[in-house]
């Protein structure tokens, strides 16, 4: 599927009886976090005088979260994003920001669908297979 | 090393060298010229002095001669006056005069002749002419014109006949001379003029002759009046000088100027004899010049050479620096690249693992498995390259932890057991009892070396055996030095070959490359060590307690294809295999041995090998390990030895094997389990031993187990083993029948069935032997413990992880919420209770002194305060608390057992550069986990870290609740066994034991 990597399945492994909604919890935390970060990045980039350091730290945060959750594409864009930040390239940053938010929304919608389906399966009494 | 350093004086003035040479040559020319001049001058002065003194001498002589001459001429005047004038008639005539003067000529050495001319006044001229019959002529031989008076020559010495009757007064000089002479009455000389006869330059001496005796003080008039004639003689200056010089100069060059004293400006005559060239001075100067030239040239050449050498040196230095830089760059490149490759490779492998978990068709599974195997091989290779790079960059450091050598060897053996079994190779390990059970060193690296060597052996051996042997190096050296040289140098065949069977006394009976491992040697080793119980080891430890280190000698012997002689030098070079066909045939990169060599050198040892093509190779290396202190040893022994079940102590066994080496190996493993062993070479012997044991009471050796080697069994089959065994039964003592166990390297199903039928119902132990495996088998056979299936329900990976952190409280510090959550989730999975802190500050608050955390996971990159700083502060807090405890804590008993606060802190970081790790350690962290968390990774780190704990915890537990805990731990260990890939042999009968492939660590 390409949106997430091995880490996501690792997350699934962490989910057991003691914490049945672990993945969903982590994911929603990630979504909240990411949304905040993307917004603040967008704000920072709109400033006439861009504080690249701050943007960079945001991107770092986002990269950390996305790699933890296994959001491969978001992470990859973040890596590119950081290099633009290092180069203080506003154009590139803007482009990356767009990409990040795009990837993020894609991921979010996919995952939400996934979770919904899982829930439906569970509600129907089935078990969720790990891909 | 800067390239600027090291320019010498010569080097910096190189442009001046040719000029210096020219200057030098010119200088030398000048010097030799001046020396020549000096010598010449000196010479001249000396010669002048010599000449001067000679001249003085000559002058004096001349003076004397002159005086004598003048005196004699004076005497002649007196003679003439006496005999010509005072006698009458005259007693003197021409003949008398001529004779007398001729005979007295020696008295006048300077005069060429004398003549007498009387004074004739004009009045007497005719009378005189008449009287003497001659005409007075002038100098020009003409009749003299009329003058006042004449002085015709009357008497003359013989050579002067040409002046006869010449009027002396007619010559200008003579006339003046005559006038002066008669006026003064003394000898008078003319100035030099051309003489008449010879036309030589000369002077004429004139003396007056008086008629009467003059008074002493006579006047001029009286004298003129009394004048009767004149005696004169010419001094021929030229012949005089010539004569003189002839005596004087010899062969010396001389230049003589003769001056008229009255006219000093130009010389009258110049005698010039050519001056000879002063050869001495010339040659001296010339040689000096040549020498100078040569010296100059040599110096110049030397300088040029120095310049050249220095240039080369600098070039070399530069090249060296560049080469070193390149080397470092290479190592760094290797390290970086292999690291970079490792990351995606992990992804690939992970994905493959996941893929294998999915529902695949058999073909797909096969492909995926192949891919995974290849990937693992690649990772292994990359790790090797990384190792090599690390070693080259001198970044590899050896650990120093206590480890059980035997367990590691068993592990390695188990790794290769399947391969060796498939090939039908006998694989065995033997560790001398003198080798301490626990040594201090790097188990991982030691294992790596052994794995590499054994792996090579397995790879290149198709038949025979691979034998790993460990003993103390000092012992072997003493033992082997005497005889081995002869063995190695060609005596091998006769030495090792057993006469009857044509077999070699090695593990498998095939010839081995290194005769040292033959039974003869081996027996010495065993005999000397005596196979005593552990007590003796401890004694030995105590006796050897003085030295800190122990040097072990490890030999890995195989009967493989050997190494071609031509390739033996290159064996330890990286990426060199014996030859290219080998690598095509057997695969591999050839980096392993070079790494092993480096590692062995790091362990202060040496690696070497003996190899004979088509016979086999024996690699041996020494390594220095630390000895553990005795008291520690005891502790650990109690705890760690438990990996081998203690339940077999005191059992007795008989090993039936015709090959003593193999028997010794079996014995070694059984001894480790505490089983007493007797060896016998055939089944007959064994049974008789057993019977003796039954019958004779004093030598009670009642075997509980009989282990029979498959070869023995097959060869002894005909002799009716069963019957013999059954013989024991009727003796029907209370003793139970010994258990029969078959030892085999590989066994076919037929053979297996036969064995069962033949009485080996109990079990078959597959080689390679390992103590733990034997223990498992024996347990099964003897049922000494509760039945426990070895491989019950292989649990999925994480189930066994769960216990690791149970009851532990762990703090996770990360500013990133998601990360925090994931980390917490992962740790909870291991059974830990997790608390989180969103910042370093919050973490510090939570960790205020009395806290109950067992460990802390710390993110490194955090805003405000990073992980390093936080760790530093935590450590400060701890040390403060520790101090307080030291001061005040002695009164409180409870605190005594927690002797020191040290919270394990593990870093979490996304970048896994070595430098970061160093930094982590520097600021007081204990370990490091890379993000994102991977279960395996995390487990590995945690296991590494918490490893030391269970032991101490275990010892404490033992004192507490008792044996129950021990069993729990044992079970846990067993669980781990079974979790690690176990080898199952589905087709084999029930009696097969599941053998754990990866053992304890």
mmCIF file of N, CA, C and O in Angstrom, chain B residues 490-565:
data_model
loop_
_atom_site.group_PDB
_atom_site.id
_atom_site.type_symbol
_atom_site.label_atom_id
_atom_site.label_comp_id
_atom_site.label_asym_id
_atom_site.label_seq_id
_atom_site.Cartn_x
_atom_site.Cartn_y
_atom_site.Cartn_z
ATOM 1 N N UNK B 490 57.845 -34.276 7.589
ATOM 2 C CA UNK B 490 57.844 -35.462 6.745
ATOM 3 C C UNK B 490 57.674 -36.758 7.487
ATOM 4 O O UNK B 490 57.320 -37.764 6.879
ATOM 5 N N UNK B 491 57.889 -36.760 8.773
ATOM 6 C CA UNK B 491 57.752 -38.002 9.511
ATOM 7 C C UNK B 491 56.298 -38.360 9.789
ATOM 8 O O UNK B 491 56.008 -39.331 10.471
ATOM 9 N N UNK B 492 55.448 -37.557 9.282
ATOM 10 C CA UNK B 492 54.041 -37.660 9.640
ATOM 11 C C UNK B 492 53.445 -39.039 9.347
ATOM 12 O O UNK B 492 52.777 -39.609 10.202
ATOM 13 N N UNK B 493 53.682 -39.505 8.177
ATOM 14 C CA UNK B 493 53.009 -40.725 7.741
ATOM 15 C C UNK B 493 53.249 -41.854 8.749
ATOM 16 O O UNK B 493 52.328 -42.469 9.247
ATOM 17 N N UNK B 494 54.537 -42.060 9.038
ATOM 18 C CA UNK B 494 54.868 -43.178 9.904
ATOM 19 C C UNK B 494 54.427 -42.889 11.332
ATOM 20 O O UNK B 494 54.036 -43.777 12.062
ATOM 21 N N UNK B 495 54.552 -41.630 11.670
ATOM 22 C CA UNK B 495 54.302 -41.279 13.069
ATOM 23 C C UNK B 495 52.860 -41.484 13.484
ATOM 24 O O UNK B 495 52.577 -41.956 14.579
ATOM 25 N N UNK B 496 51.976 -41.121 12.623
ATOM 26 C CA UNK B 496 50.581 -41.108 13.031
ATOM 27 C C UNK B 496 49.850 -42.377 12.605
ATOM 28 O O UNK B 496 48.919 -42.831 13.248
ATOM 29 N N UNK B 497 50.288 -42.893 11.511
ATOM 30 C CA UNK B 497 49.562 -44.029 10.954
ATOM 31 C C UNK B 497 49.636 -45.241 11.881
ATOM 32 O O UNK B 497 50.697 -45.631 12.324
ATOM 33 N N UNK B 498 48.545 -45.745 12.158
ATOM 34 C CA UNK B 498 48.539 -46.940 13.000
ATOM 35 C C UNK B 498 48.836 -48.148 12.107
ATOM 36 O O UNK B 498 48.300 -48.292 11.016
ATOM 37 N N UNK B 499 49.693 -49.007 12.598
ATOM 38 C CA UNK B 499 50.258 -50.031 11.720
ATOM 39 C C UNK B 499 49.202 -50.975 11.136
ATOM 40 O O UNK B 499 49.158 -51.208 9.943
ATOM 41 N N UNK B 500 48.358 -51.471 11.956
ATOM 42 C CA UNK B 500 47.462 -52.521 11.495
ATOM 43 C C UNK B 500 46.388 -52.040 10.534
ATOM 44 O O UNK B 500 46.245 -52.547 9.422
ATOM 45 N N UNK B 501 45.672 -51.063 10.934
ATOM 46 C CA UNK B 501 44.459 -50.726 10.209
ATOM 47 C C UNK B 501 44.684 -49.758 9.070
ATOM 48 O O UNK B 501 43.827 -49.616 8.205
ATOM 49 N N UNK B 502 45.817 -49.097 9.078
ATOM 50 C CA UNK B 502 46.037 -48.089 8.039
ATOM 51 C C UNK B 502 45.211 -46.833 8.288
ATOM 52 O O UNK B 502 45.081 -45.989 7.420
ATOM 53 N N UNK B 503 44.679 -46.766 9.480
ATOM 54 C CA UNK B 503 43.885 -45.578 9.789
ATOM 55 C C UNK B 503 44.711 -44.624 10.633
ATOM 56 O O UNK B 503 45.694 -45.009 11.251
ATOM 57 N N UNK B 504 44.245 -43.404 10.644
ATOM 58 C CA UNK B 504 44.953 -42.426 11.438
ATOM 59 C C UNK B 504 44.241 -42.254 12.754
ATOM 60 O O UNK B 504 43.021 -42.400 12.843
ATOM 61 N N UNK B 505 45.043 -41.943 13.706
ATOM 62 C CA UNK B 505 44.474 -41.836 15.032
ATOM 63 C C UNK B 505 43.865 -40.475 15.281
ATOM 64 O O UNK B 505 44.219 -39.771 16.204
ATOM 65 N N UNK B 506 43.030 -40.069 14.414
ATOM 66 C CA UNK B 506 42.385 -38.793 14.601
ATOM 67 C C UNK B 506 40.913 -39.043 14.889
ATOM 68 O O UNK B 506 40.490 -40.180 15.053
ATOM 69 N N UNK B 507 40.165 -37.978 14.886
ATOM 70 C CA UNK B 507 38.768 -38.084 15.283
ATOM 71 C C UNK B 507 38.005 -39.026 14.359
ATOM 72 O O UNK B 507 37.272 -39.905 14.811
ATOM 73 N N UNK B 508 38.204 -38.853 13.065
ATOM 74 C CA UNK B 508 37.423 -39.658 12.146
ATOM 75 C C UNK B 508 38.232 -40.775 11.529
ATOM 76 O O UNK B 508 37.718 -41.569 10.774
ATOM 77 N N UNK B 509 39.502 -40.807 11.846
ATOM 78 C CA UNK B 509 40.329 -41.837 11.256
ATOM 79 C C UNK B 509 41.017 -41.385 9.991
ATOM 80 O O UNK B 509 41.883 -42.061 9.472
ATOM 81 N N UNK B 510 40.650 -40.194 9.517
ATOM 82 C CA UNK B 510 41.342 -39.665 8.343
ATOM 83 C C UNK B 510 42.567 -38.894 8.793
ATOM 84 O O UNK B 510 42.631 -38.415 9.923
ATOM 85 N N UNK B 511 43.468 -38.771 7.862
ATOM 86 C CA UNK B 511 44.693 -38.079 8.209
ATOM 87 C C UNK B 511 44.431 -36.584 8.388
ATOM 88 O O UNK B 511 43.644 -35.990 7.657
ATOM 89 N N UNK B 512 45.090 -36.012 9.362
ATOM 90 C CA UNK B 512 44.960 -34.568 9.552
ATOM 91 C C UNK B 512 46.275 -33.893 9.200
ATOM 92 O O UNK B 512 47.325 -34.521 9.201
ATOM 93 N N UNK B 513 46.170 -32.624 8.861
ATOM 94 C CA UNK B 513 47.348 -31.914 8.366
ATOM 95 C C UNK B 513 48.402 -31.747 9.445
ATOM 96 O O UNK B 513 49.584 -31.876 9.206
ATOM 97 N N UNK B 514 47.934 -31.491 10.612
ATOM 98 C CA UNK B 514 48.854 -31.183 11.689
ATOM 99 C C UNK B 514 48.954 -32.388 12.609
ATOM 100 O O UNK B 514 47.986 -32.760 13.270
ATOM 101 N N UNK B 515 50.108 -32.976 12.624
ATOM 102 C CA UNK B 515 50.293 -34.181 13.413
ATOM 103 C C UNK B 515 50.089 -33.968 14.899
ATOM 104 O O UNK B 515 49.951 -34.914 15.656
ATOM 105 N N UNK B 516 50.059 -32.739 15.301
ATOM 106 C CA UNK B 516 49.958 -32.455 16.713
ATOM 107 C C UNK B 516 48.646 -32.927 17.322
ATOM 108 O O UNK B 516 48.525 -33.098 18.504
ATOM 109 N N UNK B 517 47.654 -33.052 16.458
ATOM 110 C CA UNK B 517 46.370 -33.439 16.999
ATOM 111 C C UNK B 517 46.186 -34.953 17.026
ATOM 112 O O UNK B 517 45.106 -35.442 17.307
ATOM 113 N N UNK B 518 47.215 -35.646 16.703
ATOM 114 C CA UNK B 518 47.071 -37.090 16.700
ATOM 115 C C UNK B 518 46.890 -37.600 18.120
ATOM 116 O O UNK B 518 47.130 -36.895 19.098
ATOM 117 N N UNK B 519 46.494 -38.803 18.196
ATOM 118 C CA UNK B 519 46.124 -39.355 19.499
ATOM 119 C C UNK B 519 47.291 -39.337 20.469
ATOM 120 O O UNK B 519 47.116 -39.090 21.662
ATOM 121 N N UNK B 520 48.503 -39.593 19.954
ATOM 122 C CA UNK B 520 49.647 -39.649 20.850
ATOM 123 C C UNK B 520 49.748 -38.384 21.681
ATOM 124 O O UNK B 520 49.921 -38.424 22.883
ATOM 125 N N UNK B 521 49.617 -37.289 20.971
ATOM 126 C CA UNK B 521 49.715 -36.004 21.665
ATOM 127 C C UNK B 521 48.519 -35.815 22.569
ATOM 128 O O UNK B 521 48.607 -35.364 23.695
ATOM 129 N N UNK B 522 47.422 -36.164 21.994
ATOM 130 C CA UNK B 522 46.173 -35.887 22.665
ATOM 131 C C UNK B 522 46.098 -36.651 23.986
ATOM 132 O O UNK B 522 45.652 -36.139 24.994
ATOM 133 N N UNK B 523 46.600 -37.856 23.931
ATOM 134 C CA UNK B 523 46.562 -38.699 25.105
ATOM 135 C C UNK B 523 47.369 -38.052 26.216
ATOM 136 O O UNK B 523 46.930 -37.991 27.364
ATOM 137 N N UNK B 524 48.547 -37.545 25.822
ATOM 138 C CA UNK B 524 49.382 -36.867 26.816
ATOM 139 C C UNK B 524 48.582 -35.789 27.508
ATOM 140 O O UNK B 524 48.597 -35.653 28.710
ATOM 141 N N UNK B 525 47.915 -35.059 26.675
ATOM 142 C CA UNK B 525 47.141 -33.927 27.175
ATOM 143 C C UNK B 525 46.134 -34.396 28.204
ATOM 144 O O UNK B 525 46.016 -33.850 29.296
ATOM 145 N N UNK B 526 45.408 -35.431 27.815
ATOM 146 C CA UNK B 526 44.347 -35.896 28.699
ATOM 147 C C UNK B 526 44.940 -36.521 29.953
ATOM 148 O O UNK B 526 44.509 -36.254 31.066
ATOM 149 N N UNK B 527 45.971 -37.335 29.746
ATOM 150 C CA UNK B 527 46.577 -37.991 30.890
ATOM 151 C C UNK B 527 47.063 -36.977 31.896
ATOM 152 O O UNK B 527 46.859 -37.101 33.093
ATOM 153 N N UNK B 528 47.728 -35.984 31.342
ATOM 154 C CA UNK B 528 48.302 -34.983 32.232
ATOM 155 C C UNK B 528 47.223 -34.279 33.027
ATOM 156 O O UNK B 528 47.407 -33.919 34.180
ATOM 157 N N UNK B 529 46.114 -34.120 32.377
ATOM 158 C CA UNK B 529 45.082 -33.352 33.053
ATOM 159 C C UNK B 529 44.214 -34.230 33.941
ATOM 160 O O UNK B 529 43.569 -33.762 34.864
ATOM 161 N N UNK B 530 44.188 -35.468 33.591
ATOM 162 C CA UNK B 530 43.613 -36.428 34.509
ATOM 163 C C UNK B 530 42.107 -36.433 34.645
ATOM 164 O O UNK B 530 41.559 -37.201 35.411
ATOM 165 N N UNK B 531 41.441 -35.630 33.939
ATOM 166 C CA UNK B 531 39.973 -35.651 33.953
ATOM 167 C C UNK B 531 39.392 -35.714 35.358
ATOM 168 O O UNK B 531 38.636 -36.620 35.703
ATOM 169 N N UNK B 532 39.774 -34.823 36.121
ATOM 170 C CA UNK B 532 39.253 -34.821 37.479
ATOM 171 C C UNK B 532 37.983 -33.990 37.571
ATOM 172 O O UNK B 532 37.537 -33.379 36.608
ATOM 173 N N UNK B 533 37.438 -34.032 38.704
ATOM 174 C CA UNK B 533 36.187 -33.295 38.895
ATOM 175 C C UNK B 533 36.485 -31.805 39.012
ATOM 176 O O UNK B 533 37.614 -31.369 38.960
ATOM 177 N N UNK B 534 35.436 -31.076 39.182
ATOM 178 C CA UNK B 534 35.571 -29.629 39.227
ATOM 179 C C UNK B 534 36.464 -29.158 40.360
ATOM 180 O O UNK B 534 37.070 -28.100 40.276
ATOM 181 N N UNK B 535 36.512 -29.952 41.379
ATOM 182 C CA UNK B 535 37.334 -29.563 42.532
ATOM 183 C C UNK B 535 38.771 -29.311 42.104
ATOM 184 O O UNK B 535 39.402 -28.353 42.536
ATOM 185 N N UNK B 536 39.238 -30.169 41.229
ATOM 186 C CA UNK B 536 40.628 -30.010 40.818
ATOM 187 C C UNK B 536 40.814 -28.736 40.027
ATOM 188 O O UNK B 536 41.864 -28.106 40.070
ATOM 189 N N UNK B 537 39.798 -28.384 39.291
ATOM 190 C CA UNK B 537 39.908 -27.134 38.535
ATOM 191 C C UNK B 537 40.065 -25.974 39.501
ATOM 192 O O UNK B 537 40.905 -25.099 39.311
ATOM 193 N N UNK B 538 39.263 -26.016 40.517
ATOM 194 C CA UNK B 538 39.317 -24.912 41.467
ATOM 195 C C UNK B 538 40.677 -24.885 42.137
ATOM 196 O O UNK B 538 41.293 -23.835 42.297
ATOM 197 N N UNK B 539 41.164 -26.053 42.466
ATOM 198 C CA UNK B 539 42.495 -26.113 43.053
ATOM 199 C C UNK B 539 43.516 -25.492 42.128
ATOM 200 O O UNK B 539 44.367 -24.722 42.533
ATOM 201 N N UNK B 540 43.364 -25.884 40.884
ATOM 202 C CA UNK B 540 44.309 -25.375 39.923
ATOM 203 C C UNK B 540 44.200 -23.862 39.798
ATOM 204 O O UNK B 540 45.178 -23.157 39.715
ATOM 205 N N UNK B 541 42.985 -23.423 39.778
ATOM 206 C CA UNK B 541 42.748 -21.979 39.727
ATOM 207 C C UNK B 541 43.455 -21.309 40.891
ATOM 208 O O UNK B 541 44.077 -20.278 40.750
ATOM 209 N N UNK B 542 43.322 -21.937 42.031
ATOM 210 C CA UNK B 542 43.922 -21.344 43.217
ATOM 211 C C UNK B 542 45.438 -21.311 43.088
ATOM 212 O O UNK B 542 46.065 -20.309 43.400
ATOM 213 N N UNK B 543 45.969 -22.398 42.582
ATOM 214 C CA UNK B 543 47.427 -22.447 42.491
ATOM 215 C C UNK B 543 47.933 -21.472 41.432
ATOM 216 O O UNK B 543 49.010 -20.921 41.553
ATOM 217 N N UNK B 544 47.151 -21.280 40.421
ATOM 218 C CA UNK B 544 47.573 -20.363 39.368
ATOM 219 C C UNK B 544 47.082 -18.943 39.621
ATOM 220 O O UNK B 544 47.180 -18.102 38.765
ATOM 221 N N UNK B 545 46.526 -18.757 40.788
ATOM 222 C CA UNK B 545 45.867 -17.484 41.076
ATOM 223 C C UNK B 545 46.752 -16.272 40.887
ATOM 224 O O UNK B 545 46.257 -15.173 40.699
ATOM 225 N N UNK B 546 48.051 -16.487 40.944
ATOM 226 C CA UNK B 546 48.948 -15.345 40.865
ATOM 227 C C UNK B 546 48.831 -14.585 39.563
ATOM 228 O O UNK B 546 48.784 -13.363 39.534
ATOM 229 N N UNK B 547 48.761 -15.319 38.469
ATOM 230 C CA UNK B 547 48.754 -14.612 37.185
ATOM 231 C C UNK B 547 47.335 -14.193 36.824
ATOM 232 O O UNK B 547 46.374 -14.883 37.124
ATOM 233 N N UNK B 548 47.260 -13.072 36.164
ATOM 234 C CA UNK B 548 45.958 -12.492 35.861
ATOM 235 C C UNK B 548 45.372 -13.067 34.583
ATOM 236 O O UNK B 548 44.167 -13.139 34.428
ATOM 237 N N UNK B 549 46.257 -13.430 33.695
ATOM 238 C CA UNK B 549 45.788 -13.813 32.371
ATOM 239 C C UNK B 549 45.954 -15.303 32.140
ATOM 240 O O UNK B 549 46.780 -15.962 32.771
ATOM 241 N N UNK B 550 45.177 -15.774 31.216
ATOM 242 C CA UNK B 550 45.343 -17.142 30.820
ATOM 243 C C UNK B 550 45.385 -17.157 29.295
ATOM 244 O O UNK B 550 44.607 -16.480 28.627
ATOM 245 N N UNK B 551 46.370 -17.854 28.757
ATOM 246 C CA UNK B 551 46.489 -17.919 27.308
ATOM 247 C C UNK B 551 45.922 -19.244 26.827
ATOM 248 O O UNK B 551 46.373 -20.294 27.252
ATOM 249 N N UNK B 552 44.949 -19.131 25.957
ATOM 250 C CA UNK B 552 44.319 -20.338 25.453
ATOM 251 C C UNK B 552 44.788 -20.603 24.041
ATOM 252 O O UNK B 552 45.067 -19.687 23.285
ATOM 253 N N UNK B 553 44.883 -21.860 23.750
ATOM 254 C CA UNK B 553 45.259 -22.279 22.407
ATOM 255 C C UNK B 553 44.056 -23.001 21.827
ATOM 256 O O UNK B 553 43.556 -23.955 22.418
ATOM 257 N N UNK B 554 43.589 -22.507 20.707
ATOM 258 C CA UNK B 554 42.426 -23.120 20.093
ATOM 259 C C UNK B 554 42.853 -23.677 18.737
ATOM 260 O O UNK B 554 43.451 -22.969 17.934
ATOM 261 N N UNK B 555 42.552 -24.925 18.507
ATOM 262 C CA UNK B 555 42.869 -25.529 17.220
ATOM 263 C C UNK B 555 41.580 -25.945 16.541
ATOM 264 O O UNK B 555 40.697 -26.510 17.183
ATOM 265 N N UNK B 556 41.491 -25.645 15.277
ATOM 266 C CA UNK B 556 40.365 -26.131 14.497
ATOM 267 C C UNK B 556 40.953 -26.980 13.379
ATOM 268 O O UNK B 556 41.633 -26.482 12.502
ATOM 269 N N UNK B 557 40.664 -28.250 13.471
ATOM 270 C CA UNK B 557 41.308 -29.182 12.547
ATOM 271 C C UNK B 557 40.247 -29.745 11.609
ATOM 272 O O UNK B 557 39.154 -30.105 12.065
ATOM 273 N N UNK B 558 40.557 -29.773 10.344
ATOM 274 C CA UNK B 558 39.608 -30.414 9.449
ATOM 275 C C UNK B 558 40.320 -31.336 8.484
ATOM 276 O O UNK B 558 41.547 -31.336 8.378
ATOM 277 N N UNK B 559 39.554 -32.129 7.805
ATOM 278 C CA UNK B 559 40.145 -33.024 6.815
ATOM 279 C C UNK B 559 39.596 -32.652 5.449
ATOM 280 O O UNK B 559 39.111 -33.482 4.702
ATOM 281 N N UNK B 560 39.645 -31.365 5.174
ATOM 282 C CA UNK B 560 39.050 -30.865 3.933
ATOM 283 C C UNK B 560 40.034 -30.860 2.791
ATOM 284 O O UNK B 560 40.994 -31.638 2.766
ATOM 285 N N UNK B 561 39.794 -29.964 1.860
ATOM 286 C CA UNK B 561 40.618 -29.959 0.653
ATOM 287 C C UNK B 561 41.977 -29.317 0.901
ATOM 288 O O UNK B 561 42.869 -29.422 0.082
ATOM 289 N N UNK B 562 42.135 -28.667 2.036
ATOM 290 C CA UNK B 562 43.418 -28.051 2.330
ATOM 291 C C UNK B 562 43.620 -26.789 1.525
ATOM 292 O O UNK B 562 42.797 -26.415 0.691
ATOM 293 N N UNK B 563 44.725 -26.160 1.792
ATOM 294 C CA UNK B 563 45.027 -24.905 1.088
ATOM 295 C C UNK B 563 46.218 -25.173 0.186
ATOM 296 O O UNK B 563 47.230 -25.691 0.648
ATOM 297 N N UNK B 564 46.108 -24.826 -1.082
ATOM 298 C CA UNK B 564 47.244 -25.028 -1.975
ATOM 299 C C UNK B 564 48.464 -24.293 -1.446
ATOM 300 O O UNK B 564 48.330 -23.190 -0.906
ATOM 301 N N UNK B 565 49.612 -24.913 -1.615
ATOM 302 C CA UNK B 565 50.826 -24.322 -1.060
ATOM 303 C C UNK B 565 51.038 -22.909 -1.565
ATOM 304 O O UNK B 565 51.448 -22.022 -0.844
#
